[in-house]
Coordinates of N, CA and C in Angstrom, one line a residue:
X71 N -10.8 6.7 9.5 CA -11.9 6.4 10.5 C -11.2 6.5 11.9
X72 N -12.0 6.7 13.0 CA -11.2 7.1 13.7 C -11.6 5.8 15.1
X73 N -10.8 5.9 15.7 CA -10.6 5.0 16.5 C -11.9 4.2 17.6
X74 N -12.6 4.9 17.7 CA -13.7 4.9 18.4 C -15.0 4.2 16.8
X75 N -14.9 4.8 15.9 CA -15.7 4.6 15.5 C -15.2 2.8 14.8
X76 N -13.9 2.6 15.0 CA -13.6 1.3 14.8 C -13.7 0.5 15.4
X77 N -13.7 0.7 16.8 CA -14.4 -0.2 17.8 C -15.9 -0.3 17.6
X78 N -16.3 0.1 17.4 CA -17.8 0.0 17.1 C -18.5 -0.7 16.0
X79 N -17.3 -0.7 15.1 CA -17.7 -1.4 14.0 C -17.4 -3.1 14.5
X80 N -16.2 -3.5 15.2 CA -16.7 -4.1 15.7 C -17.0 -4.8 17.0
X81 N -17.7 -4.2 17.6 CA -18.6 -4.4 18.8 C -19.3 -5.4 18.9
X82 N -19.0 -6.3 19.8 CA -19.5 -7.4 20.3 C -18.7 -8.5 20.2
X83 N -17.1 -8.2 19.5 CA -16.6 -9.6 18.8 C -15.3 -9.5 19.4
X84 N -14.7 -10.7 19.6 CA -13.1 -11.3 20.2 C -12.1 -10.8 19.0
X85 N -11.1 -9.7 19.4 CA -10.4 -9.4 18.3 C -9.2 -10.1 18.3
X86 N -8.8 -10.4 17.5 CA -7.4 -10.9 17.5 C -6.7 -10.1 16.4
X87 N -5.3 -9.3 17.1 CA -4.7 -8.9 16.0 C -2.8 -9.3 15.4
X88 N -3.1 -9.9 14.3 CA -2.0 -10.5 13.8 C -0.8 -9.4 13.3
X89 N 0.8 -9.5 14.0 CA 1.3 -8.5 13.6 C 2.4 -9.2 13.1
X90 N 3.3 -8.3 12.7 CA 5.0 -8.9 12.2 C 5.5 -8.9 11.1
X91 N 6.6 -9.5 10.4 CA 7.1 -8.8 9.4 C 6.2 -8.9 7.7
X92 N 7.0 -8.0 7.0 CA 6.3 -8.3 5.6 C 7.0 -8.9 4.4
X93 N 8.1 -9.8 5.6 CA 8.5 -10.9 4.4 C 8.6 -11.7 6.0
X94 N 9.1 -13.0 5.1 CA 9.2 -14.1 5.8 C 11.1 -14.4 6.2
X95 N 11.3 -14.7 7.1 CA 12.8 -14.6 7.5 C 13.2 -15.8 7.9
X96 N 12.4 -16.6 8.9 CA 12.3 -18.3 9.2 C 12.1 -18.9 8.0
X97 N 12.3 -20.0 7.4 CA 11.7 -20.7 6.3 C 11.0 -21.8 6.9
X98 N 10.7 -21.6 8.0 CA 9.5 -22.3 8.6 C 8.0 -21.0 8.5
X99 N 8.0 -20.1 8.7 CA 7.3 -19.2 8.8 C 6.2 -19.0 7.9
X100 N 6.5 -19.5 6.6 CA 5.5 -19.1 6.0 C 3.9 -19.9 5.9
X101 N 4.8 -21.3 6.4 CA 3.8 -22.8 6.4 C 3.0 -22.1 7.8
X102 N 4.0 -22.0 8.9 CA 3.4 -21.7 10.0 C 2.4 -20.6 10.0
X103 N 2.5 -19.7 9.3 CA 1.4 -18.6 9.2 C -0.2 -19.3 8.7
X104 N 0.1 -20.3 7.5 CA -1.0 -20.4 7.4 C -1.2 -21.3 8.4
X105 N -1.0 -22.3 9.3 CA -1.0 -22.9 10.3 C -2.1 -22.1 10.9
X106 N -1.6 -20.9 11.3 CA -2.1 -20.1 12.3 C -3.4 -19.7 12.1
X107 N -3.7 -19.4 10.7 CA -5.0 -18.9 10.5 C -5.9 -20.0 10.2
X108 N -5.2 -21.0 10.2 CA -6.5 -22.1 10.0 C -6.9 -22.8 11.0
X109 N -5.8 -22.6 12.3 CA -5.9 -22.9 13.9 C -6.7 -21.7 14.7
X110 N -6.8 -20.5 13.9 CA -7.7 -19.7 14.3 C -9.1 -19.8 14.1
X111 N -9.4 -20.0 12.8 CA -10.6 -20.0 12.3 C -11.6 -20.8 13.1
X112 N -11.6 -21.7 13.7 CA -13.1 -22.4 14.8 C -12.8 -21.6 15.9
X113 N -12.5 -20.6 16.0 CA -12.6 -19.5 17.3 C -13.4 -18.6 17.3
X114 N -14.0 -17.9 18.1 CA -15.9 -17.1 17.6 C -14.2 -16.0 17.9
X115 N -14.2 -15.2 16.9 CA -13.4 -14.0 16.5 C -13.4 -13.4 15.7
X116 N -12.6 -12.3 15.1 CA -12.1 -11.4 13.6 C -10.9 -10.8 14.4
X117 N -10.5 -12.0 13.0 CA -8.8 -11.4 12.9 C -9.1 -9.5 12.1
X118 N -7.8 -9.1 12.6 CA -7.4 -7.7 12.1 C -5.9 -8.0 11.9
X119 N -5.5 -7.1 10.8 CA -4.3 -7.3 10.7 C -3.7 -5.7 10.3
X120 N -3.0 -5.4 10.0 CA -2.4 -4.3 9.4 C -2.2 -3.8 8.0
X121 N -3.1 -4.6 7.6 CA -3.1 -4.4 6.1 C -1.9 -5.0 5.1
X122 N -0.8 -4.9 5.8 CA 0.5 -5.4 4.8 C 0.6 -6.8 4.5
X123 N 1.5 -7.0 3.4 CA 1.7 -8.1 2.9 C 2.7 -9.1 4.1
X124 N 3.1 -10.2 3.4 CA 3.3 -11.3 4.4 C 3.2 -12.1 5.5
X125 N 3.9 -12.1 6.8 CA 3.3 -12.6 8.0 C 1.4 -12.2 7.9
X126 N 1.1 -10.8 8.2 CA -0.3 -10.6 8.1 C -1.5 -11.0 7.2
X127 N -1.0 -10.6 5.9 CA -1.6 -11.2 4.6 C -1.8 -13.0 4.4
X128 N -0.3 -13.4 4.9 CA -0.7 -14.9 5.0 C -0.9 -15.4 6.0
X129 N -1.1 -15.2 7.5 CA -2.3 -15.7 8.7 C -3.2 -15.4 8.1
X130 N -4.1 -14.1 7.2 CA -5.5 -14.0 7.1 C -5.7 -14.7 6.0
X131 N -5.2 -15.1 5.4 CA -5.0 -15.9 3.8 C -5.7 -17.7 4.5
X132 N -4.8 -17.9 5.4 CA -5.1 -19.4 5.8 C -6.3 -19.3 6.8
X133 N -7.0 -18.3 7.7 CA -7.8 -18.1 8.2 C -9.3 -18.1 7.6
X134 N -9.1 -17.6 6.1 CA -10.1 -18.0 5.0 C -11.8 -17.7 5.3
X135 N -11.6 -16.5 6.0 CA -13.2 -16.0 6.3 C -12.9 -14.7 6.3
X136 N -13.1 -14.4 5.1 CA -13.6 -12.2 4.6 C -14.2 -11.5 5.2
X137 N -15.5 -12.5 5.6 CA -16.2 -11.8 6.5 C -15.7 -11.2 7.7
X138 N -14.6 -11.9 8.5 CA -14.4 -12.1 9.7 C -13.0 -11.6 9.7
X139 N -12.3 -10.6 8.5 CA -11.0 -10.4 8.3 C -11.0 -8.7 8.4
X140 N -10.4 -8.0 9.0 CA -10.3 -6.6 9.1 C -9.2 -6.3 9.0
X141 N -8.5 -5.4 7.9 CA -7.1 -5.2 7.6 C -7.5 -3.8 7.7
X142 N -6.5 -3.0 9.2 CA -6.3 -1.1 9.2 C -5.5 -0.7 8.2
X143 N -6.1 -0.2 7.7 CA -4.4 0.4 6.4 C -4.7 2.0 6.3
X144 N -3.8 3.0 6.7 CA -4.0 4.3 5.8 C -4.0 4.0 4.6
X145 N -4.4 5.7 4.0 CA -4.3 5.9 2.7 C -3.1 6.4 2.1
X146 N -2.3 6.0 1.6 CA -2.8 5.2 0.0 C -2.5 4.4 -0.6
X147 N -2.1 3.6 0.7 CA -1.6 1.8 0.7 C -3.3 1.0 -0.2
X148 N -2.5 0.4 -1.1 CA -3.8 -0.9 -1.6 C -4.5 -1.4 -0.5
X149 N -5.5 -2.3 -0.8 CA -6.1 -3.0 -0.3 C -6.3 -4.2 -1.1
X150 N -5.8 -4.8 0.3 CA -5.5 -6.8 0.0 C -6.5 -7.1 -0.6
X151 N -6.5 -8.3 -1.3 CA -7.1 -9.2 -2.3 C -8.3 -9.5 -1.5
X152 N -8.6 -9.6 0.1 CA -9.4 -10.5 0.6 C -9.6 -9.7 2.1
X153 N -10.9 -10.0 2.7 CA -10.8 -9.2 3.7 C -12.0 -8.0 3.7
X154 N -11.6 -7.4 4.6 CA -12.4 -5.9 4.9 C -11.7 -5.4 5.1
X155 N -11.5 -3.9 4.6 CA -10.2 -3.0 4.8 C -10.9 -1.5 5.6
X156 N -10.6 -1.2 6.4 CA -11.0 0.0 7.1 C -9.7 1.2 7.1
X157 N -10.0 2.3 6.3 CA -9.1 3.0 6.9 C -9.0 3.4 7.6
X158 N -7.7 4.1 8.1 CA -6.8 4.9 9.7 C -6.6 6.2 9.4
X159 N -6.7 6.8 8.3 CA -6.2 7.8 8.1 C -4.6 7.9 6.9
X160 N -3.9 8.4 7.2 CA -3.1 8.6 6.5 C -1.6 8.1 6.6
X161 N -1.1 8.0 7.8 CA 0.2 7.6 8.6 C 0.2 6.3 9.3
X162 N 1.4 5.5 8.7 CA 1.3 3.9 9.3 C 1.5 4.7 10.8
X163 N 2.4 5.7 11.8 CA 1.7 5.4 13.2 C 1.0 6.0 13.7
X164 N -0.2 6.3 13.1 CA -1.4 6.2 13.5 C -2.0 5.0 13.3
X165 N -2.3 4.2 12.5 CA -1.8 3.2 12.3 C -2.1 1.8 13.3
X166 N -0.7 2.4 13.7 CA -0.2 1.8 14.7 C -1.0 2.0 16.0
X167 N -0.8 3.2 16.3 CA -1.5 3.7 17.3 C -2.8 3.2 17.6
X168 N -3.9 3.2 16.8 CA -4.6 2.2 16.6 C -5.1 0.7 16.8
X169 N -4.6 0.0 16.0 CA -4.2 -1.2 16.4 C -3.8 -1.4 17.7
X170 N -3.2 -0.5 18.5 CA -2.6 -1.2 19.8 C -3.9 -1.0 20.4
X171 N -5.0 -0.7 20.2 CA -6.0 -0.3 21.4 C -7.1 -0.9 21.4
X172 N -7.4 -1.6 19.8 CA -8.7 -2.1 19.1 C -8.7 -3.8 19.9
X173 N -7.5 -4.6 20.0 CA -8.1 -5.6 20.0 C -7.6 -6.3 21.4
X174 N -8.2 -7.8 21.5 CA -8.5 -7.9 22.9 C -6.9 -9.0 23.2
X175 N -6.2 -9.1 22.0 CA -5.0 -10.5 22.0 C -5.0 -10.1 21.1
X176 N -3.1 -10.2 21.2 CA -2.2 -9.8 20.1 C -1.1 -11.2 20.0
X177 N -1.0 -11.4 18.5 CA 0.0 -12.6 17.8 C 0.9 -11.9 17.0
X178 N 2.3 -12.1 17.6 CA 3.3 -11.5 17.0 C 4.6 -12.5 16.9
X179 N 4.4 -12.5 14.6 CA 5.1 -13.5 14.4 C 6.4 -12.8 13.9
X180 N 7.4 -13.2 14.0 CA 9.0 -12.2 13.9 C 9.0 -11.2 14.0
X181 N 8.6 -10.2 12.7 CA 8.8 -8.4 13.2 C 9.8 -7.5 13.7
X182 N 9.9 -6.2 12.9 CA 11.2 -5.7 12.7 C 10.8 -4.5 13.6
X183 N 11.3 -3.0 12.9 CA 11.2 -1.7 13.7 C 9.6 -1.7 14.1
X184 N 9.0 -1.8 13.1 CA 7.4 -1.0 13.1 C 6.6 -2.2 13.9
X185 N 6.9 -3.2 13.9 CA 6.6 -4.4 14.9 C 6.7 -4.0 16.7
X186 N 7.9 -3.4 16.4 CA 8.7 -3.1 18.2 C 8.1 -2.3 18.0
X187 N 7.4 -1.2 17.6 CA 6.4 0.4 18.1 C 5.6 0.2 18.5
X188 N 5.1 -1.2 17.8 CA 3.5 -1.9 18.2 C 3.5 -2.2 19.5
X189 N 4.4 -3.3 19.5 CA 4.0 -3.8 20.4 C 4.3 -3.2 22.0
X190 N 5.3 -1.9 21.7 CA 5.7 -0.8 22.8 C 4.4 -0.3 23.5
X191 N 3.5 0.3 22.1 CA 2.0 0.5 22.5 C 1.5 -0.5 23.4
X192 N 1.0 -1.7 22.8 CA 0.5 -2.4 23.0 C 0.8 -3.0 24.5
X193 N 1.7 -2.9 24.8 CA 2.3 -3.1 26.4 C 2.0 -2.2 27.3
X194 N 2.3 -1.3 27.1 CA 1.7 0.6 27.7 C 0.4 0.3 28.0
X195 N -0.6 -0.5 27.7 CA -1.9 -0.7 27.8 C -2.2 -2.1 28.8
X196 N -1.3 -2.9 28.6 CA -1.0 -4.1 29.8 C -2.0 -5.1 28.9
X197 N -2.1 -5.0 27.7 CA -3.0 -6.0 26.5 C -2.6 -7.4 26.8
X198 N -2.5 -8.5 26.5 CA -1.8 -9.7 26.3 C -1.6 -10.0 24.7
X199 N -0.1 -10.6 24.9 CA 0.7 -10.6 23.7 C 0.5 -12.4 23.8
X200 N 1.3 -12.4 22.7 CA 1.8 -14.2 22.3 C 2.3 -13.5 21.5
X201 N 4.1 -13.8 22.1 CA 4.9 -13.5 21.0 C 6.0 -15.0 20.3
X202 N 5.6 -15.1 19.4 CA 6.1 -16.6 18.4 C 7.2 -16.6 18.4
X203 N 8.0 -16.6 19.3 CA 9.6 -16.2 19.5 C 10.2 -17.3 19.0
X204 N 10.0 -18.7 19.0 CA 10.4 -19.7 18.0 C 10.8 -19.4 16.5
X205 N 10.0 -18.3 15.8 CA 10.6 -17.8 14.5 C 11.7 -16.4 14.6
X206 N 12.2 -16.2 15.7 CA 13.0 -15.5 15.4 C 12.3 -14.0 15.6
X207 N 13.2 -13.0 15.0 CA 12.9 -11.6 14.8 C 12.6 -10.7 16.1
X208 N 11.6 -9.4 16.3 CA 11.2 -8.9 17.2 C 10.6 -9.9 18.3
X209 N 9.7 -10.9 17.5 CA 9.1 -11.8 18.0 C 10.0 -12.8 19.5
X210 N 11.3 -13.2 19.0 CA 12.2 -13.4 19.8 C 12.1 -12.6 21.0
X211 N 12.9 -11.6 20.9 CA 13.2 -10.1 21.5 C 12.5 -10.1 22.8
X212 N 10.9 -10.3 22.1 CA 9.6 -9.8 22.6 C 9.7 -11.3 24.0
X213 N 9.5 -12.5 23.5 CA 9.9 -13.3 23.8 C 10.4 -13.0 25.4
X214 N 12.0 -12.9 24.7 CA 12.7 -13.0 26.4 C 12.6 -11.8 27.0
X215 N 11.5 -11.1 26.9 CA 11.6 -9.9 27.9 C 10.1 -9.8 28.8
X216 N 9.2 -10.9 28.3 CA 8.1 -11.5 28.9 C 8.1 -12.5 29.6
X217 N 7.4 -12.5 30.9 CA 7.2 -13.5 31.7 C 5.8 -14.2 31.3
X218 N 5.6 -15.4 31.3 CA 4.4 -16.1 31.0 C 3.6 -15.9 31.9
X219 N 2.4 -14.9 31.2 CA 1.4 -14.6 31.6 C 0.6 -15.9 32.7
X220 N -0.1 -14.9 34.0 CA -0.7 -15.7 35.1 C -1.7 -16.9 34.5
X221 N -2.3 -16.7 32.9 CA -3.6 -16.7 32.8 C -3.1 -18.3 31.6
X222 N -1.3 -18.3 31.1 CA -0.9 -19.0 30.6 C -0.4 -20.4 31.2
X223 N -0.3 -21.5 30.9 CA 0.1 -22.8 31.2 C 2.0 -22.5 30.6
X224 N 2.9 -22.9 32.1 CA 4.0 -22.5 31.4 C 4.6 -23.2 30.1
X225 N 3.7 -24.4 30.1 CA 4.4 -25.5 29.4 C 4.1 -25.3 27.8
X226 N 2.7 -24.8 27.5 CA 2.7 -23.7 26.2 C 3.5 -22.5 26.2
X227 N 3.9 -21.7 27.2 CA 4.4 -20.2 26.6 C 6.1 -20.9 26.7
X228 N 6.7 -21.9 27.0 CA 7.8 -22.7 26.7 C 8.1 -23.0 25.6
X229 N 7.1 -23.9 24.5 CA 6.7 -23.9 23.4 C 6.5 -23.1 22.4
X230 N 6.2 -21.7 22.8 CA 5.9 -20.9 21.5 C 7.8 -20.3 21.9
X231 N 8.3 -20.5 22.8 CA 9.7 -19.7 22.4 C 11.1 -20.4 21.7
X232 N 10.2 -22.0 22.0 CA 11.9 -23.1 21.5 C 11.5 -23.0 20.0
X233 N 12.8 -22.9 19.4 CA 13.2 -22.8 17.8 C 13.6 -24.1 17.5
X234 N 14.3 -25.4 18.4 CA 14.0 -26.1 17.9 C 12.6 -27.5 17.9
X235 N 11.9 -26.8 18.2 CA 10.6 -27.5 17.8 C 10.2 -27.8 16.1
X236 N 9.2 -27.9 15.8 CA 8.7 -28.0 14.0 C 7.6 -26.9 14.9
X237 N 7.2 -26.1 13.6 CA 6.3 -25.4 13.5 C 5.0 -25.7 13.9
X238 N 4.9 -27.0 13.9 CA 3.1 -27.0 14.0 C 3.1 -27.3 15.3
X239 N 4.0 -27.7 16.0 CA 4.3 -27.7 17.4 C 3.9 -26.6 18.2
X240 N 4.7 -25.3 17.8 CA 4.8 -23.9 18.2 C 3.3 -23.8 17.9
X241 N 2.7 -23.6 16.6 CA 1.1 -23.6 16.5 C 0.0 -23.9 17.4
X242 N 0.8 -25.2 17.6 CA -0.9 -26.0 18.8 C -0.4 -25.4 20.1
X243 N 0.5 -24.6 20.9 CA 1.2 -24.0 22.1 C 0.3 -22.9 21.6
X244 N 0.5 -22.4 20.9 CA -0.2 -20.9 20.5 C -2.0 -20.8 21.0
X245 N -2.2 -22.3 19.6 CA -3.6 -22.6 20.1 C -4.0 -22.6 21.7
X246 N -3.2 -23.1 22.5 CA -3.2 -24.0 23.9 C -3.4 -22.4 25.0
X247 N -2.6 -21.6 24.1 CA -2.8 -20.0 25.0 C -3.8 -19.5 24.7
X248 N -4.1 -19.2 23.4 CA -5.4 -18.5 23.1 C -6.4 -19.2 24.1
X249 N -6.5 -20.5 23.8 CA -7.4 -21.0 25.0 C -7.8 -20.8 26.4
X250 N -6.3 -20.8 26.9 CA -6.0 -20.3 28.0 C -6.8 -18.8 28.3
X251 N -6.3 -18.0 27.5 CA -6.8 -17.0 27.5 C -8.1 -16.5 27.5
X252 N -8.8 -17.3 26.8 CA -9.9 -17.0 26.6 C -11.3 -17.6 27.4
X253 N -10.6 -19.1 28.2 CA -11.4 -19.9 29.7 C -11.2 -18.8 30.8
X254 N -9.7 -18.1 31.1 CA -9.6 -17.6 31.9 C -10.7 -16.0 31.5
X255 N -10.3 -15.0 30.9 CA -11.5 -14.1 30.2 C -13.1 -15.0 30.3
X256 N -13.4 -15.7 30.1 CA -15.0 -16.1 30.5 C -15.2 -16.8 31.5
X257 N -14.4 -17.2 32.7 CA -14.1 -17.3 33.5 C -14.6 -16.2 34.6
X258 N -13.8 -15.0 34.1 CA -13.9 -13.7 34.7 C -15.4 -12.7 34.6
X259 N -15.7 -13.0 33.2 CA -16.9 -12.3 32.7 C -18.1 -13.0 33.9
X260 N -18.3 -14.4 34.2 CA -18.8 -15.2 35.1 C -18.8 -14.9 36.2
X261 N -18.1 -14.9 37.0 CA -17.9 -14.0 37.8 C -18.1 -12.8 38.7
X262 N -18.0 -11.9 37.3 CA -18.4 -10.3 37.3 C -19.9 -10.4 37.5
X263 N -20.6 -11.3 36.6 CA -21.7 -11.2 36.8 C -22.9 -11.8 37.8
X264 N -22.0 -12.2 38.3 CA -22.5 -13.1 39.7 C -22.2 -12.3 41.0
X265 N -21.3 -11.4 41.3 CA -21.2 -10.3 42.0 C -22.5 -9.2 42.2

């Protein structure tokens, strides 16, 4: 399917796309994923994810709405247990490529090579990240090479990068930005329309 016609499919809705590794590397990480998708879920959204197992698979796992779950996967990767699976074509970076352009906020929890492509894209476009740099990995990386967004409270984007916090800490910081993000975004839409 091709990129345009994936926007359309879904048209009208707050995308969030969950990226990072396909195992777990923190042994906090895995609780915290589901954390994340169940801290998601009262959000008017659809998650997307990349189709693969771990970090992705278990945010959409604890997020627990099929309806509201979009996993890109080429062909001739399976498709997850749960969810809506759209294909990309054939090549994870297209893929990739993809994904960097479909959604409106990106959550990136650890992540390795194919994580850092993403979110290379994804920056190239000036998107907004939340990268969970408290668990380590790309995520980290990603982390100290961002300045906390204008639109962020510093005192959350502080939070999603200390490791020694507990996980559900890092979670409700996360929560606290999406927020952020999303007052400031309807904030603007207000605005626009009042012009």
């Amino acid at each position: 399917m091709r990129q345009l016609q994936i926007e359309q499919r879904l048209t009208g809705t707050f995308r969030i796309e969950i990226l990072g590794s396909t195992s777990f590397h923190d042994p906090r990480t895995k609780d915290a994923c589901t954390a994340v998708g169940r801290a998601l879920q009262p959000i008017d959204c659809v998650l997307i994810t990349g189709g693969l197992w771990g970090i992705p698979q278990e945010v959409s796992r604890g997020f627990n709405a099929n309806e509201r779950v979009f996993h890109l996967l080429p062909y001739p990767w399976p498709r997850p247990s749960h969810g809506i699976t759209i294909r990309t074509g054939w090549s994870m970076l297209r893929r990739r490529k993809i994904l960097a352009q479909v959604c409106n906020l990106y959550v990136c929890v650890e992540g390795g090579p194919g994580t850092a492509h993403e979110t290379r894209l994804i920056r190239e476009r000036n998107a907004p990240i939340i990268p969970l740099g408290a668990f380590g990995g790309h995520s980290k990386e990603l982390y100290l090479q961002l300045a906390c967004p204008e639109w962020a409270k510093a005192s959350s984007w502080n939070e999603i990068g200390n490791a020694s916090l507990q996980a559900v800490d890092v979670v409700a910081a996360m929560v606290d930005l999406i927020s952020d993000f999303l007052r400031v975004k309807t904030s603007r839409n207000v605005q626009s329309h009042r012009s």
